[in-house]
């Protein structure tokens, strides 16, 4: 690890040391929060993009892996505790962030574990930097934002994104889509399998993530497909095939039909080791023990 960040024990979310990486991008500096726990060979955990994306989702896996590895968990720009500026969130931005972050924070090869949409960004980095990553694990990998999955055309999706970014109407729309009742509905539909885990306390924690100033900008880009790492299945599979390092996929057996179809297509590739587990898109948070065991067996 380098010393190019600010470190503090305050407000730790996963029981480690919270750090701030000062990222310079397009002549501006942004604060990226990440947390490190444990000791050993370095592992980087990348949370999935979502309206409630946060490094706290990886707490279970991070805590279990920390007995053997030095685990770092990132809050993406615009999500979690990282800064949430009203910038143009797009694939190039997140690719550059991941590239700069890894090369600034780590000085030996790392293992990357990426969930959901973060999988495509991890694959792209691995394709371009095979000497920096030793192994790659993708958990319930996805590449399509929700509105793209629904089949909405580009113009409509872009219009929705711009509407949510607008000062008054956008704030209202974002509020309606982040109420505790709506968040619980979404978790029940396609994030968690066990509804009993969706306690009022759990939902309140998720709602708090959505209440941060500027919190609507990055999720608007995710939901509308503006930060999809690729544009179609063939592109994702080609990216997966092009990676020279060992890759494992944790396939969520209870994922929504369209998402599961994409995961099954990935699992058909000979280069990929696949583990099938009960769970849906939030399997990494809901079932950290089972997912961590699959990770450890692969490593």
Coordinates of C-alpha atoms in Angstrom, one line a residue:
X1 CA 0.0 0.0 0.0
X2 CA 1.2 3.5 -0.7
X3 CA 0.8 6.5 1.6
X4 CA -1.0 8.7 -1.0
X5 CA -4.2 8.8 1.1
X6 CA -5.6 10.1 4.3
X7 CA -6.2 7.5 6.9
X8 CA -8.5 7.5 9.9
X9 CA -10.2 4.9 12.2
X10 CA -13.3 7.1 12.5
X11 CA -16.6 6.0 11.0
X12 CA -15.3 2.6 10.0
X13 CA -18.0 0.6 8.2
X14 CA -16.5 -2.9 8.0
X15 CA -14.2 -2.8 11.0
X16 CA -11.0 -1.7 9.3
X17 CA -9.2 1.6 8.6
X18 CA -11.1 4.1 6.6
X19 CA -9.1 6.0 4.0
X20 CA -9.6 8.8 1.5
X21 CA -8.0 8.7 -1.9
X22 CA -7.7 12.1 -3.5
X23 CA -8.4 11.4 -7.2
X24 CA -7.5 14.0 -9.8
X25 CA -9.7 13.8 -12.9
X26 CA -10.2 16.4 -15.6
X27 CA -8.4 19.1 -13.6
X28 CA -10.6 18.5 -10.5
X29 CA -10.0 16.5 -7.4
X30 CA -12.5 14.2 -5.8
X31 CA -12.6 12.3 -2.5
X32 CA -12.9 8.5 -2.9
X33 CA -13.5 6.6 0.4
X34 CA -12.2 3.1 0.9
X35 CA -11.5 0.9 3.8
X36 CA -8.8 -1.7 4.5
X37 CA -9.0 -4.7 7.0
X38 CA -6.8 -7.7 7.7
X39 CA -3.2 -8.6 6.7
X40 CA -1.7 -10.7 3.9
X41 CA -1.8 -10.7 0.1
X42 CA -4.0 -7.8 -1.2
X43 CA -7.6 -8.3 -2.2
X44 CA -9.7 -5.5 -3.7
X45 CA -13.5 -5.8 -3.3
X46 CA -15.6 -3.8 -5.7
X47 CA -19.3 -3.3 -4.8
X48 CA -22.0 -3.5 -7.4
X49 CA -23.5 -0.3 -8.7
X50 CA -27.0 0.4 -7.4
X51 CA -29.1 3.2 -5.8
X52 CA -27.8 2.0 -2.5
X53 CA -24.2 1.0 -3.5
X54 CA -21.8 1.0 -0.6
X55 CA -18.8 -0.8 0.6
X56 CA -20.9 -1.9 3.6
X57 CA -22.5 -4.5 1.3
X58 CA -19.1 -6.3 1.3
X59 CA -18.7 -6.3 5.1
X60 CA -19.4 -10.0 5.5
X61 CA -17.0 -11.1 2.8
X62 CA -14.4 -8.6 3.9
X63 CA -14.5 -9.8 7.5
X64 CA -14.2 -13.5 6.5
X65 CA -11.3 -12.9 4.1
X66 CA -9.5 -10.6 6.4
X67 CA -8.3 -13.6 8.4
X68 CA -6.0 -14.5 5.5
X69 CA -5.7 -11.4 3.3
X70 CA -5.4 -7.6 3.4
X71 CA -8.8 -6.6 2.1
X72 CA -9.6 -3.2 0.6
X73 CA -13.2 -2.2 -0.2
X74 CA -14.0 0.8 -2.4
X75 CA -16.9 3.3 -2.5
X76 CA -17.2 4.3 -6.1
X77 CA -17.4 8.0 -7.0
X78 CA -21.0 9.1 -6.6
X79 CA -21.8 6.2 -4.3
X80 CA -21.5 5.3 -0.6
X81 CA -19.4 7.7 1.4
X82 CA -17.4 8.9 -1.6
X83 CA -17.9 12.4 -3.0
X84 CA -21.1 12.7 -5.2
X85 CA -20.5 15.5 -7.7
X86 CA -22.9 16.3 -10.5
X87 CA -20.5 15.1 -13.2
X88 CA -21.2 13.1 -16.4
X89 CA -21.0 9.5 -15.0
X90 CA -19.9 7.2 -17.9
X91 CA -17.8 4.1 -18.4
X92 CA -14.6 6.1 -19.2
X93 CA -14.8 7.8 -15.9
X94 CA -15.1 4.6 -13.9
X95 CA -12.5 2.9 -15.9
X96 CA -10.0 5.7 -15.2
X97 CA -10.9 5.8 -11.5
X98 CA -10.3 2.1 -11.1
X99 CA -7.0 2.3 -13.1
X100 CA -5.7 5.3 -11.1
X101 CA -6.9 3.9 -7.7
X102 CA -5.2 0.5 -8.1
X103 CA -2.0 1.9 -9.4
X104 CA -1.9 4.5 -6.6
X105 CA -2.8 2.2 -3.7
X106 CA -1.2 -1.1 -4.5
X107 CA 2.4 -1.9 -5.4
X108 CA 2.1 -5.7 -5.8
X109 CA -0.3 -7.9 -7.8
X110 CA -3.8 -8.1 -6.4
X111 CA -6.9 -10.3 -6.4
X112 CA -10.0 -8.6 -7.5
X113 CA -13.5 -9.6 -6.4
X114 CA -16.2 -7.6 -8.2
X115 CA -20.0 -7.8 -7.9
X116 CA -22.7 -6.9 -10.4
X117 CA -21.8 -4.1 -12.9
X118 CA -18.4 -3.7 -11.3
X119 CA -17.5 -7.1 -13.0
X120 CA -17.2 -5.5 -16.5
X121 CA -14.9 -2.8 -15.2
X122 CA -12.7 -5.4 -13.4
X123 CA -12.6 -7.4 -16.6
X124 CA -11.5 -4.4 -18.7
X125 CA -8.8 -3.6 -16.2
X126 CA -7.6 -7.2 -16.2
X127 CA -7.5 -7.2 -20.0
X128 CA -5.4 -4.1 -20.0
X129 CA -3.2 -4.9 -17.0
X130 CA -2.7 -8.7 -16.8
X131 CA 0.5 -8.3 -14.7
X132 CA -1.3 -6.4 -11.9
X133 CA -4.1 -8.9 -11.2
X134 CA -3.4 -12.5 -10.2
X135 CA -7.0 -13.8 -10.0
X136 CA -10.5 -12.5 -10.6
X137 CA -13.8 -13.4 -9.1
X138 CA -17.1 -12.1 -10.4
X139 CA -20.2 -12.3 -8.1
X140 CA -23.6 -12.3 -9.8
X141 CA -22.0 -10.4 -12.8
X142 CA -24.3 -8.0 -14.8
X143 CA -23.8 -5.5 -17.6
X144 CA -27.2 -4.0 -18.2
X145 CA -28.8 -1.2 -16.2
X146 CA -32.4 -1.8 -15.1
X147 CA -34.0 0.3 -17.8
X148 CA -32.0 -1.4 -20.5
X149 CA -33.1 -4.7 -19.2
X150 CA -36.7 -3.5 -19.6
X151 CA -36.0 -2.7 -23.2
X152 CA -36.4 1.0 -23.2
X153 CA -34.7 2.8 -26.2
X154 CA -31.6 4.9 -25.8
X155 CA -33.5 8.2 -26.2
X156 CA -36.0 7.4 -23.5
X157 CA -33.3 6.2 -21.0
X158 CA -31.2 9.3 -21.6
X159 CA -34.3 11.5 -21.1
X160 CA -35.0 9.8 -17.8
X161 CA -31.4 10.3 -16.7
X162 CA -31.5 14.0 -17.5
X163 CA -34.9 14.4 -15.7
X164 CA -33.5 12.8 -12.5
X165 CA -30.5 15.1 -12.7
X166 CA -32.7 18.2 -12.9
X167 CA -33.0 20.4 -9.8
X168 CA -36.6 20.1 -8.7
X169 CA -38.4 17.4 -10.7
X170 CA -35.4 15.2 -10.4
X171 CA -35.2 15.4 -6.7
X172 CA -38.9 14.5 -6.5
X173 CA -38.5 11.5 -8.7
X174 CA -35.4 10.3 -6.9
X175 CA -37.3 10.7 -3.5
X176 CA -40.2 8.5 -4.8
X177 CA -37.8 5.8 -5.9
X178 CA -35.8 5.7 -2.6
X179 CA -38.6 5.7 0.0
X180 CA -38.2 2.8 2.5
X181 CA -41.2 1.1 1.2
X182 CA -39.9 1.2 -2.4
X183 CA -36.5 0.0 -1.4
X184 CA -38.0 -2.9 0.5
X185 CA -40.0 -3.8 -2.6
X186 CA -36.9 -3.8 -4.8
X187 CA -34.9 -5.9 -2.3
X188 CA -37.8 -8.4 -2.1
X189 CA -38.1 -8.6 -5.9
X190 CA -34.5 -9.2 -7.0
X191 CA -31.9 -8.5 -4.4
X192 CA -32.5 -10.8 -1.4
X193 CA -34.1 -14.3 -1.3
X194 CA -34.9 -14.3 2.4
X195 CA -37.5 -11.6 3.0
X196 CA -37.2 -11.9 6.8
X197 CA -33.7 -10.2 6.5
X198 CA -35.4 -7.0 5.2
X199 CA -35.9 -5.6 8.7
X200 CA -36.9 -2.0 9.3
X201 CA -33.4 -1.4 10.6
X202 CA -31.8 -2.9 7.5
X203 CA -34.0 -0.8 5.2
X204 CA -33.4 2.4 7.3
X205 CA -29.6 1.9 6.8
X206 CA -30.1 1.6 3.0
X207 CA -32.3 4.6 2.9
X208 CA -29.7 6.6 4.7
X209 CA -27.3 5.9 1.9
X210 CA -29.7 7.5 -0.6
X211 CA -30.1 10.6 1.5
X212 CA -26.7 12.1 1.0
X213 CA -26.3 15.4 -0.9
X214 CA -25.8 14.7 -4.6
X215 CA -26.7 11.0 -4.2
X216 CA -29.1 10.9 -7.2
X217 CA -26.6 11.7 -9.9
X218 CA -24.6 8.4 -10.1
X219 CA -27.6 6.1 -9.5
X220 CA -29.5 7.9 -12.3
X221 CA -26.6 7.0 -14.6
X222 CA -26.7 3.4 -13.4
X223 CA -30.4 2.8 -13.7
X224 CA -30.6 4.3 -17.2
X225 CA -27.6 2.2 -18.5
X226 CA -25.3 5.2 -18.9
X227 CA -22.5 3.4 -17.0
X228 CA -23.1 0.0 -18.5
X229 CA -19.5 -1.3 -19.1
X230 CA -20.4 -2.9 -22.5
X231 CA -23.3 -2.5 -24.9
X232 CA -24.2 -6.1 -25.6
X233 CA -23.7 -9.7 -24.5
X234 CA -21.2 -10.5 -27.2
X235 CA -19.0 -7.7 -26.1
X236 CA -19.1 -8.9 -22.5
X237 CA -18.3 -12.5 -23.5
X238 CA -15.4 -11.3 -25.7
X239 CA -14.0 -9.3 -22.8
X240 CA -14.3 -12.4 -20.6
X241 CA -12.6 -14.6 -23.1
X242 CA -9.8 -12.1 -23.7
X243 CA -8.6 -12.1 -20.0
X244 CA -5.6 -14.3 -19.5
X245 CA -5.8 -14.7 -15.7
X246 CA -7.9 -17.3 -13.9
X247 CA -11.5 -16.2 -13.6
X248 CA -14.3 -17.6 -11.4
X249 CA -18.0 -16.6 -11.5
X250 CA -20.5 -17.0 -8.6
X251 CA -23.8 -17.6 -10.5
X252 CA -26.9 -16.6 -8.5
X253 CA -29.5 -19.3 -9.0
X254 CA -32.4 -17.1 -8.1
X255 CA -31.4 -14.0 -10.1
X256 CA -34.1 -12.4 -12.3
X257 CA -34.6 -14.4 -15.5
X258 CA -32.9 -11.9 -17.9
X259 CA -29.9 -11.5 -15.5
X260 CA -29.6 -15.2 -15.0
X261 CA -29.6 -15.8 -18.8
X262 CA -26.6 -13.5 -19.1
X263 CA -24.8 -15.3 -16.3
X264 CA -25.5 -18.7 -17.9
X265 CA -24.0 -17.4 -21.1
X266 CA -20.8 -16.5 -19.2
X267 CA -20.8 -19.9 -17.5
X268 CA -20.7 -21.7 -20.8
X269 CA -17.2 -20.3 -21.6
X270 CA -14.5 -22.9 -21.1
X271 CA -12.1 -20.4 -19.6
X272 CA -14.4 -19.7 -16.7
X273 CA -14.9 -21.6 -13.4
X274 CA -18.5 -21.4 -12.2
X275 CA -20.0 -21.9 -8.8
X276 CA -23.8 -21.9 -8.5
X277 CA -25.3 -20.7 -5.2
X278 CA -28.7 -20.0 -3.9
X279 CA -29.3 -16.2 -4.0
X280 CA -30.1 -13.4 -6.3
X281 CA -28.4 -10.0 -7.2
X282 CA -27.5 -9.3 -3.6
X283 CA -26.0 -12.7 -2.9
X284 CA -22.7 -11.3 -1.8
X285 CA -24.3 -9.4 1.1
X286 CA -27.1 -11.9 1.9
X287 CA -24.9 -15.0 1.9
X288 CA -21.4 -14.0 2.6
X289 CA -20.4 -17.3 4.2
X290 CA -21.3 -19.4 1.1
X291 CA -19.8 -16.8 -1.3
X292 CA -16.6 -16.5 0.7
X293 CA -16.2 -20.3 0.8
X294 CA -16.6 -20.4 -3.0
X295 CA -13.9 -17.6 -3.2
X296 CA -11.5 -19.4 -0.9
X297 CA -12.0 -22.7 -2.8
X298 CA -11.0 -20.9 -6.1
X299 CA -8.1 -19.1 -4.5

